[in-house]
Coordinates of C-alpha atoms and ligand atoms in Angstrom, one line a residue:
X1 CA 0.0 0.0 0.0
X2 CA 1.9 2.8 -1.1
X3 CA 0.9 6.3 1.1
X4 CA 1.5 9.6 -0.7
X5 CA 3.8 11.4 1.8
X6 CA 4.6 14.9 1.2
X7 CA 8.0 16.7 1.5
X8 CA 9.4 18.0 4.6
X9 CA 7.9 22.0 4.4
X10 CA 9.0 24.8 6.3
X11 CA 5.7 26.0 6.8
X12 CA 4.4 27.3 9.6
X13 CA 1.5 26.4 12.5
X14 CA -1.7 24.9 11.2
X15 CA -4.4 27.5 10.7
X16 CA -7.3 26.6 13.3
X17 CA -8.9 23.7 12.1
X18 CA -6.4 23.2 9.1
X19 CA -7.6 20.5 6.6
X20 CA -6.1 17.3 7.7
X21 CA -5.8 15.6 5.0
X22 CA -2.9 18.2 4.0
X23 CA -1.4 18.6 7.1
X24 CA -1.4 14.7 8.1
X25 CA 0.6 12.4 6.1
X26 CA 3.5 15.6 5.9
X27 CA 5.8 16.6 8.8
X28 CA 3.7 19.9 9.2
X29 CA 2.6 18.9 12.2
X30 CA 6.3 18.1 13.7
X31 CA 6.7 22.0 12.9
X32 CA 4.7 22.4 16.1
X33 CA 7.7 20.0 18.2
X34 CA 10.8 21.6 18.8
X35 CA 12.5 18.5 20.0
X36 CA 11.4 17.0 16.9
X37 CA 13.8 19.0 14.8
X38 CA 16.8 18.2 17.5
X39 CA 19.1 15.5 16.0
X40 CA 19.6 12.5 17.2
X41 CA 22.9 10.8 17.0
X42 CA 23.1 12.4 14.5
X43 CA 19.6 12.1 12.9
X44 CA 16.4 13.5 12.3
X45 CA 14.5 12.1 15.3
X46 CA 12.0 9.3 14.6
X47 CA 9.7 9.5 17.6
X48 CA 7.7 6.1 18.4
X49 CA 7.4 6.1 22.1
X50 CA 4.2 8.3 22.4
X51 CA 2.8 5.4 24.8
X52 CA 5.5 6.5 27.3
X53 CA 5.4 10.3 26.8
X54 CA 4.2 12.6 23.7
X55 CA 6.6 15.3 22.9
X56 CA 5.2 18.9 23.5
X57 CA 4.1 21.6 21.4
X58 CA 5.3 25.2 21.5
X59 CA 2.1 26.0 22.6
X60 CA 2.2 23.9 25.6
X61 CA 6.0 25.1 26.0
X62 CA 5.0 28.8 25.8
X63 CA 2.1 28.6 28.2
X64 CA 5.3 26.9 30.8
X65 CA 6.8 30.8 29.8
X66 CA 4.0 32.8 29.9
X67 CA 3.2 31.4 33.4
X68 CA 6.2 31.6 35.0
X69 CA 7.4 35.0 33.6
X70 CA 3.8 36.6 33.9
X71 CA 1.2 35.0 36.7
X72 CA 3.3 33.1 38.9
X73 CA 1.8 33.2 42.7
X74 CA 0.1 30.3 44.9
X75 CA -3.1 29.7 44.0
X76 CA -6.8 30.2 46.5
X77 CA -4.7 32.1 48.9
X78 CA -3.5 35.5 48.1
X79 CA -5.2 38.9 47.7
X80 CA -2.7 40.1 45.7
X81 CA -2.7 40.6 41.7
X82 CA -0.7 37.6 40.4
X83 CA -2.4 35.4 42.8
X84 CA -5.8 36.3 41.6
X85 CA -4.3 35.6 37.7
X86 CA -3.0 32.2 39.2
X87 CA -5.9 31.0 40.4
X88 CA -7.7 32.4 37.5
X89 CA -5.3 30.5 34.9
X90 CA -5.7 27.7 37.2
X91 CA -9.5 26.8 37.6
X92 CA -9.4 28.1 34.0
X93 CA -7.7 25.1 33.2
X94 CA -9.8 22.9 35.1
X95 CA -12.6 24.1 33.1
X96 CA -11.3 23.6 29.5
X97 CA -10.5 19.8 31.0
X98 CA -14.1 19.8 31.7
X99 CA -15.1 20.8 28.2
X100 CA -12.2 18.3 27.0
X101 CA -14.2 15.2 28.3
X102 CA -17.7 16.4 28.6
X103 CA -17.7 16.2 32.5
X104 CA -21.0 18.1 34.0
X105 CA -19.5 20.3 36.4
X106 CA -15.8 21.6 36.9
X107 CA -16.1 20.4 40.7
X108 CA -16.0 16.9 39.4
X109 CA -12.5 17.7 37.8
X110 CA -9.3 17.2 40.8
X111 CA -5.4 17.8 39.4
X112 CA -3.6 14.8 40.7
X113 CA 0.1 14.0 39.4
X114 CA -0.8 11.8 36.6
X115 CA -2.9 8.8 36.0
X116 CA -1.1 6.6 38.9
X117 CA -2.1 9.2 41.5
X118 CA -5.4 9.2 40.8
X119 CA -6.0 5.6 40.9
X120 CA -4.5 5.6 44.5
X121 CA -6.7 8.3 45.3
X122 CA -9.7 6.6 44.2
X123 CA -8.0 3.4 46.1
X124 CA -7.6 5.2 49.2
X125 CA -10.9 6.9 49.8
X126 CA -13.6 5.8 47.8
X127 CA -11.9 2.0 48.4
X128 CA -11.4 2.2 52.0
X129 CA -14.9 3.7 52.1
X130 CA -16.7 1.1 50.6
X131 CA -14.7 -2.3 50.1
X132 CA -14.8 -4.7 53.1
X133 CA -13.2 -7.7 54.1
X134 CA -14.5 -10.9 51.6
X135 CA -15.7 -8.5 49.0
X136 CA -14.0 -8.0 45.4
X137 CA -12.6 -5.8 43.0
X138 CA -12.8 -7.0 39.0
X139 CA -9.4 -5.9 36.9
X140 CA -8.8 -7.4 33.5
X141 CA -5.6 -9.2 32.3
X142 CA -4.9 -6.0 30.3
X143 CA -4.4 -3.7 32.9
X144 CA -0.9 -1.2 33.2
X145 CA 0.4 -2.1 36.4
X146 CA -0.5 1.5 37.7
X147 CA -4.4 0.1 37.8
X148 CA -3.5 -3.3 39.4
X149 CA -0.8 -2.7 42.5
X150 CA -3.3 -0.1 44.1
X151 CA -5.9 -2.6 43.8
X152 CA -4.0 -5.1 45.4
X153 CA -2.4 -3.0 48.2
X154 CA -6.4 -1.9 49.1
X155 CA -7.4 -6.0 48.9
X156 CA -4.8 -6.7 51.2
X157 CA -5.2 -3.6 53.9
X158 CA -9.3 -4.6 53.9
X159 CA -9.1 -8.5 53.4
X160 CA -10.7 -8.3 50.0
X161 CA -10.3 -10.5 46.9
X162 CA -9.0 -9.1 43.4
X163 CA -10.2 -10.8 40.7
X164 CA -9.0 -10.6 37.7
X165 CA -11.1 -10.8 33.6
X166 CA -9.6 -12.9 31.2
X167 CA -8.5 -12.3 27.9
X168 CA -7.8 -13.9 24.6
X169 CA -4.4 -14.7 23.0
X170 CA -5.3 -11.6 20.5
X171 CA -5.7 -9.6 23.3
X172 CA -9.3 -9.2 23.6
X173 CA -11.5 -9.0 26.8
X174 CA -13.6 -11.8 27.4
X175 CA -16.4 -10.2 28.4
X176 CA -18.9 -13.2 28.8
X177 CA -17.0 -14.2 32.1
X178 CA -16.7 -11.4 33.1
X179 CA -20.6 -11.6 33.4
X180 CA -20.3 -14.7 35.5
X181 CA -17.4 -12.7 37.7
X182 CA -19.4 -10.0 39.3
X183 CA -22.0 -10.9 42.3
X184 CA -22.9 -8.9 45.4
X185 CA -19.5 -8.9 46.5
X186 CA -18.0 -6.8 44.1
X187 CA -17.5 -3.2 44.9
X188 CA -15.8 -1.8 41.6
X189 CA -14.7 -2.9 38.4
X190 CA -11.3 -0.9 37.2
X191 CA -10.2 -1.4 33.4
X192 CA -8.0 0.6 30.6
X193 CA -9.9 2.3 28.0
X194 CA -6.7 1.2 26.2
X195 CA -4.1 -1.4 26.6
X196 CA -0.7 0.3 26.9
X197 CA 1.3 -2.4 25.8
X198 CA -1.0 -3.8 22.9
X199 CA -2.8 -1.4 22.2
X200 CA -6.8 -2.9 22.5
X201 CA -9.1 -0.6 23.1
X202 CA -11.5 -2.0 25.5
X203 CA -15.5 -1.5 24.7
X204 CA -15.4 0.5 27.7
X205 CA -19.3 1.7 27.4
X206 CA -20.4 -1.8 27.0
X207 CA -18.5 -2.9 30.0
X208 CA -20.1 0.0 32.1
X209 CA -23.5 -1.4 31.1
X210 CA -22.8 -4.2 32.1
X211 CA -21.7 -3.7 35.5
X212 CA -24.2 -1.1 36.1
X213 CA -26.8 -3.6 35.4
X214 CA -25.2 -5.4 38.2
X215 CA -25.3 -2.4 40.7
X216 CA -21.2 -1.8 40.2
X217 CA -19.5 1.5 39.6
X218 CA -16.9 1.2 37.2
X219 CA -13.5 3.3 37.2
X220 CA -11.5 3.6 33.7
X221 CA -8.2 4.0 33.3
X222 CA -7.6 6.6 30.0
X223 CA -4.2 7.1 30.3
X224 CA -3.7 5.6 26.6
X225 CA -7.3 7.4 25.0
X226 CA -6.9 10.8 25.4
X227 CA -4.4 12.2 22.9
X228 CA -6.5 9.6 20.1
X229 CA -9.8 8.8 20.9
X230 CA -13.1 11.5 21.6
X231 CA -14.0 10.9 25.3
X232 CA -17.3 12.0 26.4
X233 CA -17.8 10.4 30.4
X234 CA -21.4 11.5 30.0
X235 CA -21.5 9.3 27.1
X236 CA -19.6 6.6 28.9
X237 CA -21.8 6.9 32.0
X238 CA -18.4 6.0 33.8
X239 CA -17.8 6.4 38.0
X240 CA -14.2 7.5 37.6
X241 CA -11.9 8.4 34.3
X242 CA -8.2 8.9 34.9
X243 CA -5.5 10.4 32.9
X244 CA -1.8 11.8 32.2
X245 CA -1.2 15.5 30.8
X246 CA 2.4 13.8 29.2
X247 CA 0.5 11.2 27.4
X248 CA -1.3 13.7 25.6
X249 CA 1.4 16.5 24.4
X250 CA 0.7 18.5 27.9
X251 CA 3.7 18.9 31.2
X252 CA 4.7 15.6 33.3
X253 CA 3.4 15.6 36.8
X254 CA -0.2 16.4 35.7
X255 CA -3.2 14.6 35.7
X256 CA -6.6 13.9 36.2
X257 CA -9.2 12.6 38.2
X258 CA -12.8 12.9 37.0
X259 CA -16.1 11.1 39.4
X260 CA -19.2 11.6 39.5
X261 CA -20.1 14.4 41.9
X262 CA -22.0 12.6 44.1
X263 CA -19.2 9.9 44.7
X264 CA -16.8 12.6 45.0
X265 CA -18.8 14.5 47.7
X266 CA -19.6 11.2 49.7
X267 CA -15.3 10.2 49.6
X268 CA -13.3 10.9 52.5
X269 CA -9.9 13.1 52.3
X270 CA -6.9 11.6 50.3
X271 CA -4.1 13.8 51.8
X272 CA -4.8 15.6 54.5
X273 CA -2.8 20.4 54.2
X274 CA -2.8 23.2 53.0
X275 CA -6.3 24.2 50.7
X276 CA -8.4 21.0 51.3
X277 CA -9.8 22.1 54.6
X278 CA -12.3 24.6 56.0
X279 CA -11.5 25.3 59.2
X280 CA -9.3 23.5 61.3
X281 CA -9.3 23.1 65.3
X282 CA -7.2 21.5 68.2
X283 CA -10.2 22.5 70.0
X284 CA -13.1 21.6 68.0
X285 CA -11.4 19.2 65.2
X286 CA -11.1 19.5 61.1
X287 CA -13.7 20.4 59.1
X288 CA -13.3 19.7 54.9
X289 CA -13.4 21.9 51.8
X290 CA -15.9 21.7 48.9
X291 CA -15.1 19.3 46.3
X292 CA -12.7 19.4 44.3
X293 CA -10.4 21.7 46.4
X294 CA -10.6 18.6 49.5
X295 CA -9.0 16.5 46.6
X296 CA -6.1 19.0 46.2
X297 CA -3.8 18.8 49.6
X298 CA -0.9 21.7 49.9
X299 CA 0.4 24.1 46.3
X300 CA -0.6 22.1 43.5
X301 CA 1.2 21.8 39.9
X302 CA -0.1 25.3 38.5
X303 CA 2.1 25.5 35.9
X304 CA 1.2 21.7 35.1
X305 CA -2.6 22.6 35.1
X306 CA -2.1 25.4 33.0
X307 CA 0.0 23.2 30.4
X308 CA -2.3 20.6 30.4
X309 CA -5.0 23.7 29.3
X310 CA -2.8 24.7 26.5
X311 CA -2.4 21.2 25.3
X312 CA -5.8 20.6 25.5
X313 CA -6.3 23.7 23.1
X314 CA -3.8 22.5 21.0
X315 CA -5.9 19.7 20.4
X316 CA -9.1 21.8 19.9
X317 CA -7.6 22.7 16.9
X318 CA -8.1 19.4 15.3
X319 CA -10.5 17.5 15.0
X320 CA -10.6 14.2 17.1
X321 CA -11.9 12.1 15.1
X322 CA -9.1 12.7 12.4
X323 CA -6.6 12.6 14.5
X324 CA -8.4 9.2 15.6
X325 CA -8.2 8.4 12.1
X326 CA -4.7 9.5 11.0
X327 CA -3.1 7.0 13.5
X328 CA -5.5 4.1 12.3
X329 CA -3.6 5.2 8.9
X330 CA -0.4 4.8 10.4
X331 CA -1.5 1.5 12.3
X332 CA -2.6 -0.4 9.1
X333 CA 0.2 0.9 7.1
X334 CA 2.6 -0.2 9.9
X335 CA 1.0 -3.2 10.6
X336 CA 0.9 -4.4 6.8
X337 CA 4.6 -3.6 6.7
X338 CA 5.9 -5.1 9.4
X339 CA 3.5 -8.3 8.6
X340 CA 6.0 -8.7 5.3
X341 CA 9.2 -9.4 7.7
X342 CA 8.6 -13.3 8.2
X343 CA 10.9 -13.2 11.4
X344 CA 8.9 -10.2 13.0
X345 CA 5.0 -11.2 15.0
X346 CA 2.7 -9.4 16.5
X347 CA 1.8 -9.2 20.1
X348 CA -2.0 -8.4 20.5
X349 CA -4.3 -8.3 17.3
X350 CA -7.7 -7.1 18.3
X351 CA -9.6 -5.9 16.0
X352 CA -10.6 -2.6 17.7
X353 CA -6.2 -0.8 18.2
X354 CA -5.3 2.3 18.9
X355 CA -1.8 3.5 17.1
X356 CA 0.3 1.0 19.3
X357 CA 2.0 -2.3 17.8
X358 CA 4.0 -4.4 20.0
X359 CA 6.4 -7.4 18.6
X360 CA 8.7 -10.3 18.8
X361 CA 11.5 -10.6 16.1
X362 CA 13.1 -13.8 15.7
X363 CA 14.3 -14.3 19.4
X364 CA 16.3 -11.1 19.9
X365 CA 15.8 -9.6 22.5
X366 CA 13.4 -6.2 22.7
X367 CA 16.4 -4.2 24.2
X368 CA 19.0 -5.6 21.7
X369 CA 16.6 -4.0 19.3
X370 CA 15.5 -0.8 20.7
X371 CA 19.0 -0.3 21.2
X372 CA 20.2 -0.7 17.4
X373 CA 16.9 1.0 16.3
X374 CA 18.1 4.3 18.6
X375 CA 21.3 4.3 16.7
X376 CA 19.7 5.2 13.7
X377 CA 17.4 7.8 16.2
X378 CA 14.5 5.5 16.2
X379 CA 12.9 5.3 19.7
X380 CA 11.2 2.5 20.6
X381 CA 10.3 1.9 23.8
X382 CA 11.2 -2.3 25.0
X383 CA 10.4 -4.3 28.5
X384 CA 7.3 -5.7 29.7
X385 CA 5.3 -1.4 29.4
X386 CA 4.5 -2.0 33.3
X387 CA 2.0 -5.1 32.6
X388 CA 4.0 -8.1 33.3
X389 CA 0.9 -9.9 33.9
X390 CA -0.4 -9.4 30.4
X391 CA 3.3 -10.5 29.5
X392 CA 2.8 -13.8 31.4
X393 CA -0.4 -14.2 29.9
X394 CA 1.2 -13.9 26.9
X395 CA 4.3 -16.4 27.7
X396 CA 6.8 -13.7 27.0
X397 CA 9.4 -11.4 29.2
X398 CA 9.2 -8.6 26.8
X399 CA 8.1 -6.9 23.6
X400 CA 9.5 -4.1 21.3
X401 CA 6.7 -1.3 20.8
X402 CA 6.0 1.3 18.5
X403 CA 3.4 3.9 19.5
X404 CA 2.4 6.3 17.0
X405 CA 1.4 10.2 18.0
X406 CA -0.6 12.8 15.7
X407 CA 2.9 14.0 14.1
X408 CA 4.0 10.3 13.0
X409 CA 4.1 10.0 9.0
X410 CA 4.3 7.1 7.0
X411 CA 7.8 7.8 6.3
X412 CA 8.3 7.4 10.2
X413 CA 7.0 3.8 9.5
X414 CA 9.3 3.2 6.7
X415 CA 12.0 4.3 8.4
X416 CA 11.1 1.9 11.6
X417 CA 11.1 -1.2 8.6
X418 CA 14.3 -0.4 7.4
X419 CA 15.9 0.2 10.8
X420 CA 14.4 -3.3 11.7
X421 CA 15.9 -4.6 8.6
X422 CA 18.9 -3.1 10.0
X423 CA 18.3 -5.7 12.9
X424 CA 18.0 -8.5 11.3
X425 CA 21.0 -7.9 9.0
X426 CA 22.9 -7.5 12.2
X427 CA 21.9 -10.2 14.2
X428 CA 22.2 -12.4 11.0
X429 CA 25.7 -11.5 10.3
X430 CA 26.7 -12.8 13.9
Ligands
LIG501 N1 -2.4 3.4 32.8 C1 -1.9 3.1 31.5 C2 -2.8 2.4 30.6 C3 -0.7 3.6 31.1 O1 -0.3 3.3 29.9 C4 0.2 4.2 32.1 C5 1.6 4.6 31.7 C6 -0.3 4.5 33.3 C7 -1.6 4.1 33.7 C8 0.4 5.4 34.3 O2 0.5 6.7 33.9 P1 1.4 7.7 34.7 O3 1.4 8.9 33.8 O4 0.8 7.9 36.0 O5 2.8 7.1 34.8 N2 2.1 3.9 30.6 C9 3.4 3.9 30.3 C10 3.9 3.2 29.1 O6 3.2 2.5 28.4 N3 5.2 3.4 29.0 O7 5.6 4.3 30.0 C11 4.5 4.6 30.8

């Protein structure tokens, strides 16, 4: 399937809403990525770890400036000018998040660190709240271990049971047990909208349905779906949805909790400081902020929010669904390509794949590779992507993967095949 792929052009940002079919399928779009144009050893970077971290935008880089050199003060505490712009910037941010995933109300929206926090935080209160000794928590065999080790510490402080849904060897939920898995025991059911490591995407609002149906609120983990898929939690009817400003071209040490208000009001404290409380008394005890300020112990990541904001404009300016589509383009492309190399096989093969292909190649090993592939400035990222239970599912230690972003071209993925031919030449020769 040969792709047209335009020429490197030294054009500038994409006018709001830009035709995509021009602007994908040519570097454009890297124009926005300063690291993008930084050489490494020696080479144009080719950038496949997006499933790790995205690279950032000006933008994003800009609004990191424009804070720092223009608003910086704490945030719900002074009186004073910048403080008010702070705060301003701040809950401004936590309003386009709202907008982002079609949450009702900004108070269901709490800055955490990233996608790990928030499942600790949802753990740690709404967990210790409501799961009691013999009772169960459902995870899938798909899970990052960020929504699994929480789980477990939480069974093992209460005396509860984690169970765990199956999947297939194409890395497909099998969602008939996990029919026969929930019963009036289980207290939550916690699964990725996206597998990190092969890249299924879960039919997350069928999965809701179903344990609604059986009185279960369900927390997803979106830590892979935000930069590529539209996520509307209304839509969704989810409990909980969790995410990572990095995975989705905002700041590190950002994130996001959203729950439904109700669950959010009835949760205890997470951490107890500065900015969650109301009043607080030797005499007379602690009393707790409204939500989502109880959520948000001591100075939070300002500058973080207000990145995540920017990158979450940056993405207003294209459409979704195109992006959605532009990295199914790349997935098909890659996957055809990389089907043609008889030594190379693909771990996870659903039929429903975000812009993520793990592998095997002949039995060299994933760091071998991504090691050789980086010499040609080809990052990959290799390991077991934090789910080594997926990985012993699977009967392997490790997997090379490629994880595509909305700047990826097809000449990214033609690169990737010659530096894997690269591989194989090498590993032959020996
Ligand atoms: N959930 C999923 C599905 C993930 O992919 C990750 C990170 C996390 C949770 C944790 O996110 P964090 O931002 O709190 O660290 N996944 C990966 C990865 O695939 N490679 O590096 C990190």
């Amino acid at each position: 399937m040969a792709l047209p792929q335009a020429e490197p052009k030294n054009s500038h940002h994409l006018a709001k809403h830009h035709s995509l079919s021009d602007a994908f399928g040519s570097v454009n779009i890297k124009q926005d990525f300063p690291i993008l144009f930084k050489p490494v050893r020696n080479q144009l970077l080719v950038y496949l770890d997006n499933a790790a971290t995205t690279q950032k935008p000006q933008a994003v880089i800009k609004s990191l400036y424009g804070y720092y050199t223009g608003k910086n003060a704490n945030v719900h505490r002074g009186v004073h000018y910048l403080s008010e712009m702070a705060t301003q910037a701040y809950e401004s941010a936590r309003e386009k998040v709202r907008r982002f995933i079609n949450a009702r109300e900004t108070k269901e929206i709490v800055f955490v660190r990233g996608a790990t926090e928030a499942i600790n935080l949802v753990a740690q209160t709404f967990g210790k709240m409501t799961v009691k000794q013999g009772d169960e928590i459902l995870v899938t065999e798909l899970e990052h271990h960020a929504n699994i080790v929480p789980w477990q510490m939480l069974c093992e402080q209460v005396g509860a049971t984690l169970r765990v849904i199956p999947m297939t060897d194409e890395g497909e939920l099998r969602l008939a047990e996990m029919e026969g898995m929930l019963n009036e025991r289980t207290r939550l059911v916690a699964v990725s909208h996206v597998s990190n490591a092969v890249g299924t995407i879960n039919p997350v609002a069928h999965i809701i349905g179903i344990a609604h149906r059986a009185g279960v609120p369900v927390l997803i983990d979106g830590a892979q779906a935000t930069a590529h898929l539209r996520v509307d939690v209304q839509a969704l009817d989810c409990d909980f949805y969790v995410f990572s400003g990095h995975k989705m071209y905002g700041p590190t040490g950002i994130g996001v909790l959203y729950a439904r208000k109700a669950l959010l009001e009835a949760m205890p404290p997470y951490q107890g400081g500065g900015d969650m409380i109301s009043k607080v008394s030797f005499k007379t005890g602690t009393t707790y902020n409204r939500i989502p300020h109880r959520f948000e112990a001591g100075t939070p990541n300002i500058s973080g929010a207000i990145g995540l904001g920017a990158a979450i404009d940056y993405l207003a300016e294209f459409d979704i669904d195109e992006i959605t589509a532009h990295e199914n383009a790349l997935l098909a492309y890659a996957t055809e390509a990389l089907q043609q190399i008889p030594e190379l096989r693909i771990i996870g093969t659903a039929g429903e794949k975000t812009g993520i292909i793990s592998f095997v190649l002949d039995d060299i090993h994933p760091h071998d590779i991504g090691t050789i592939l980086d010499q040609s400035g080809i990052a990959v990222r290799a390991g077991h992507h934090c789910a080594m239970p997926l990985m012993e599912r699977l009967g392997l230690s490790a997997t090379t993967r490629v994880s595509f972003g909305l700047y990826n071209t097809f000449k990214d993925v033609d690169l990737l095949v010659e530096g894997i031919h690269h591989v194989l030449r090498i590993f032959k020769a020996n």
